[in-house]
Structure formats: C-alpha cells, structure tokens
mmCIF file of C-alpha atoms in Angstrom:
data_model
loop_
_atom_site.group_PDB
_atom_site.id
_atom_site.type_symbol
_atom_site.label_atom_id
_atom_site.label_comp_id
_atom_site.label_asym_id
_atom_site.label_seq_id
_atom_site.Cartn_x
_atom_site.Cartn_y
_atom_site.Cartn_z
ATOM 1 C CA MET A 1 102.748 95.228 125.007
ATOM 2 C CA GLU A 2 103.800 91.628 124.932
ATOM 3 C CA PHE A 3 105.958 90.246 122.135
ATOM 4 C CA LEU A 4 106.974 86.750 121.100
ATOM 5 C CA SER A 5 110.498 86.394 119.830
ATOM 6 C CA GLY A 6 112.901 84.348 117.797
ATOM 7 C CA ASN A 7 110.689 82.475 115.363
ATOM 8 C CA PHE A 8 109.519 83.145 111.827
ATOM 9 C CA LEU A 9 106.123 81.714 112.733
ATOM 10 C CA CYS A 10 105.469 83.941 115.758
ATOM 11 C CA GLU A 11 102.970 86.715 115.226
ATOM 12 C CA THR A 12 103.066 89.987 117.092
ATOM 13 C CA ILE A 13 99.578 91.380 117.528
ATOM 14 C CA VAL A 14 99.291 95.110 116.907
ATOM 15 C CA PRO A 15 97.343 96.592 119.835
ATOM 16 C CA LYS A 16 94.001 98.171 118.906
ATOM 17 C CA ASP A 17 94.864 101.445 120.607
ATOM 18 C CA GLU A 18 98.200 101.925 118.838
ATOM 19 C CA LEU A 19 99.124 103.568 115.533
ATOM 20 C CA ILE A 20 102.303 102.633 113.719
ATOM 21 C CA VAL A 21 103.650 105.769 112.061
ATOM 22 C CA SER A 22 106.624 106.294 109.781
ATOM 23 C CA ARG A 23 107.837 108.690 107.150
ATOM 24 C CA THR A 24 110.147 108.052 104.223
ATOM 25 C CA ASP A 25 111.901 110.095 101.621
ATOM 26 C CA LEU A 26 110.703 109.747 98.040
ATOM 27 C CA LYS A 27 112.872 106.637 97.537
ATOM 28 C CA GLY A 28 111.424 104.804 100.556
ATOM 29 C CA ILE A 29 114.244 105.500 103.033
ATOM 30 C CA ILE A 30 112.873 105.849 106.581
ATOM 31 C CA THR A 31 113.199 109.377 107.979
ATOM 32 C CA TYR A 32 110.927 108.940 111.017
ATOM 33 C CA ALA A 33 109.686 105.957 113.014
ATOM 34 C CA ASN A 34 107.451 106.316 116.061
ATOM 35 C CA ASP A 35 108.048 104.233 119.198
ATOM 36 C CA THR A 36 105.164 101.893 118.312
ATOM 37 C CA PHE A 37 106.754 101.086 114.932
ATOM 38 C CA ALA A 38 110.047 100.331 116.664
ATOM 39 C CA GLN A 39 108.415 98.125 119.324
ATOM 40 C CA ILE A 40 106.167 96.186 116.955
ATOM 41 C CA SER A 41 108.944 95.648 114.394
ATOM 42 C CA GLY A 42 111.495 94.639 117.048
ATOM 43 C CA TYR A 43 113.972 97.324 116.009
ATOM 44 C CA GLU A 44 115.195 100.380 117.854
ATOM 45 C CA ALA A 45 114.030 103.588 116.162
ATOM 46 C CA ASP A 46 117.630 104.517 115.300
ATOM 47 C CA GLU A 47 118.059 101.131 113.576
ATOM 48 C CA LEU A 48 115.151 102.010 111.283
ATOM 49 C CA ILE A 49 116.101 105.606 110.426
ATOM 50 C CA GLY A 50 118.124 105.714 107.216
ATOM 51 C CA LYS A 51 117.114 102.199 106.153
ATOM 52 C CA PRO A 52 114.801 101.311 103.255
ATOM 53 C CA HIS A 53 111.240 100.745 104.476
ATOM 54 C CA ASN A 54 111.389 97.315 102.878
ATOM 55 C CA ILE A 55 113.553 96.270 105.845
ATOM 56 C CA VAL A 56 110.203 95.055 107.221
ATOM 57 C CA ARG A 57 108.970 93.458 103.973
ATOM 58 C CA HIS A 58 107.818 89.918 104.664
ATOM 59 C CA PRO A 59 108.689 87.296 102.016
ATOM 60 C CA ASP A 60 104.996 86.247 101.930
ATOM 61 C CA MET A 61 104.149 89.580 100.291
ATOM 62 C CA PRO A 62 103.788 89.445 96.503
ATOM 63 C CA LYS A 63 106.064 91.784 94.571
ATOM 64 C CA SER A 64 103.045 93.009 92.604
ATOM 65 C CA ILE A 65 101.539 94.588 95.741
ATOM 66 C CA PHE A 66 104.544 96.883 96.113
ATOM 67 C CA LYS A 67 104.668 97.567 92.390
ATOM 68 C CA ASP A 68 101.045 98.735 92.680
ATOM 69 C CA LEU A 69 101.868 100.718 95.834
ATOM 70 C CA TRP A 70 104.580 102.740 94.072
ATOM 71 C CA LYS A 71 102.451 103.187 90.948
ATOM 72 C CA GLN A 72 99.532 104.506 93.028
ATOM 73 C CA LEU A 73 101.789 106.826 95.030
ATOM 74 C CA GLN A 74 103.256 108.272 91.837
ATOM 75 C CA THR A 75 99.887 108.695 90.094
ATOM 76 C CA THR A 76 97.426 109.525 92.895
ATOM 77 C CA GLY A 77 99.694 110.308 95.845
ATOM 78 C CA ARG A 78 97.908 107.685 97.992
ATOM 79 C CA TRP A 79 97.825 103.948 98.596
ATOM 80 C CA SER A 80 96.104 101.744 101.147
ATOM 81 C CA GLY A 81 96.057 98.027 101.704
ATOM 82 C CA VAL A 82 96.819 95.103 103.959
ATOM 83 C CA VAL A 83 100.475 94.265 104.551
ATOM 84 C CA LYS A 84 102.254 91.431 106.344
ATOM 85 C CA ASN A 85 105.508 92.784 107.788
ATOM 86 C CA LEU A 86 108.651 91.041 108.979
ATOM 87 C CA ARG A 87 110.044 91.698 112.465
ATOM 88 C CA LYS A 88 113.750 91.874 113.223
ATOM 89 C CA ASP A 89 113.497 88.491 115.016
ATOM 90 C CA GLU A 90 111.828 87.009 111.894
ATOM 91 C CA GLY A 91 108.388 87.012 113.480
ATOM 92 C CA PHE A 92 105.650 88.932 111.701
ATOM 93 C CA TYR A 93 102.753 91.344 112.129
ATOM 94 C CA TRP A 94 99.778 92.313 109.963
ATOM 95 C CA VAL A 95 98.542 95.874 109.401
ATOM 96 C CA TYR A 96 96.225 97.971 107.320
ATOM 97 C CA ALA A 97 98.469 100.654 105.837
ATOM 98 C CA GLU A 98 97.525 104.078 104.535
ATOM 99 C CA ILE A 99 100.302 105.928 102.736
ATOM 100 C CA SER A 100 100.115 109.452 101.405
ATOM 101 C CA GLY A 101 102.370 112.212 100.202
ATOM 102 C CA VAL A 102 103.662 115.004 102.423
ATOM 103 C CA TYR A 103 103.854 118.343 100.644
ATOM 104 C CA LYS A 104 105.825 121.493 101.430
ATOM 105 C CA ASP A 105 105.046 124.625 99.459
ATOM 106 C CA GLY A 106 103.052 122.468 97.022
ATOM 107 C CA LYS A 107 105.987 120.125 96.367
ATOM 108 C CA LEU A 108 105.994 116.433 97.313
ATOM 109 C CA VAL A 109 108.821 115.986 99.823
ATOM 110 C CA GLU A 110 108.162 112.631 101.514
ATOM 111 C CA TYR A 111 105.593 109.934 102.295
ATOM 112 C CA LYS A 112 103.869 109.196 105.568
ATOM 113 C CA SER A 113 102.413 105.836 106.510
ATOM 114 C CA ILE A 114 99.914 105.125 109.250
ATOM 115 C CA ARG A 115 99.280 101.476 110.055
ATOM 116 C CA THR A 116 96.526 99.969 112.173
ATOM 117 C CA PRO A 117 95.607 96.422 113.245
ATOM 118 C CA ILE A 118 93.328 94.139 111.232
ATOM 119 C CA SER A 119 91.051 91.284 112.220
ATOM 120 C CA PHE A 120 92.007 87.612 112.243
ATOM 121 C CA ASN A 121 89.588 87.004 109.345
ATOM 122 C CA ASP A 122 91.287 89.742 107.285
ATOM 123 C CA LYS A 123 94.694 88.209 108.024
ATOM 124 C CA LEU A 124 93.510 84.799 106.864
ATOM 125 C CA LYS A 125 91.797 86.203 103.766
ATOM 126 C CA HIS A 126 94.885 88.180 102.743
ATOM 127 C CA GLN A 127 97.341 85.372 103.465
ATOM 128 C CA LEU A 128 95.360 83.089 101.135
ATOM 129 C CA LEU A 129 95.060 85.867 98.520
ATOM 130 C CA TYR A 130 98.775 86.678 98.658
ATOM 131 C CA ASP A 131 99.693 82.971 98.417
ATOM 132 C CA LYS A 132 97.534 82.744 95.272
ATOM 133 C CA ILE A 133 99.007 85.911 93.750
ATOM 134 C CA LYS A 134 102.543 84.612 94.367
ATOM 135 C CA LYS A 135 101.712 81.191 92.931
ATOM 136 C CA ASP A 136 100.043 82.708 89.863
ATOM 137 C CA SER A 137 103.059 84.943 89.220
ATOM 138 C CA ASN A 138 105.575 82.111 89.790
ATOM 139 C CA GLU A 139 107.050 83.721 92.889
ATOM 140 C CA PRO A 140 108.301 81.348 95.589
ATOM 141 C CA THR A 141 105.541 80.496 98.038
ATOM 142 C CA ARG A 142 105.452 79.232 101.570
ATOM 143 C CA LYS A 143 105.790 75.523 102.139
ATOM 144 C CA ILE A 144 103.186 74.282 104.588
ATOM 145 C CA ILE A 145 103.844 70.973 106.305
ATOM 146 C CA TYR A 146 100.912 69.112 107.783
ATOM 147 C CA ASN A 147 101.374 66.320 110.297
#
C-alpha cells in the first residue's frame, strides 16, 4: 500500500482487496483494530485501542450523520453509510461502513464495523451532499479557494 502524508488535502485510497475492521464497546471506544485500519488511518493499532472511534472523524462529516448512526444502532442494531475519515497526518479516506451489534448470550456487548472502498463518483456525490447538509444545519463548512 502506498500512502501520502502530511496534508489535510491528501487522500489515501482504500485498496479494493482490503477490509477495514474494528470493534468498539457500547460507548464507541475502540477495542479492536485490524492492521488495515491502522495502516489506512496512519495510526499504530495500539494508538487506536482505548480511544473513541471518533478519533478518525473528519470535520467534513455532518453531525447529523453520527446522530442517525447512534439512533439506528440503538433501535435496529445496524447502520450503514458512506463516511469520510480523518487520518493521523490530517489526510483523509472514504469508506462504505457497515456497523452491527455483537451479541453474547443474547446480550449486546459491542459493535463491529467493516469498511470497504467506494468509487470516485460516490465520494464526489457524498462530499457535495455532506457540504449541503452542513450548510443547511449551520455547521461550519469547508472553504474552497479557486484560482
């Protein structure tokens, strides 16, 4: 895998043959991170364990998406959607995320998340959608400078 570093505008492409996998406790604290998650996010696995999963939340993501995520997890036990994540070096990566509950003896004990790559067109579509959602809800939006 090849990664760009050191710039908020640098995208890391998630390889098509890789799955990003993590688990969290019921409050969103990371309990497991696979090597792919660590590599793509720019963290070491032990830097992720014990941290809130929102350590990789990109500021371009509307708050309402995560509000919906938690509501869906609490009501249906599942959520899926497109997420732009923040790397440790302030670069970013896009994924399609599927989150579901992990049960032991019929009791919800944690959440697992499996993330896969998305197409360029999906990235563009969701960036524009998320910009609009943020603007409509008076959240700070990106400033784009054209030369």
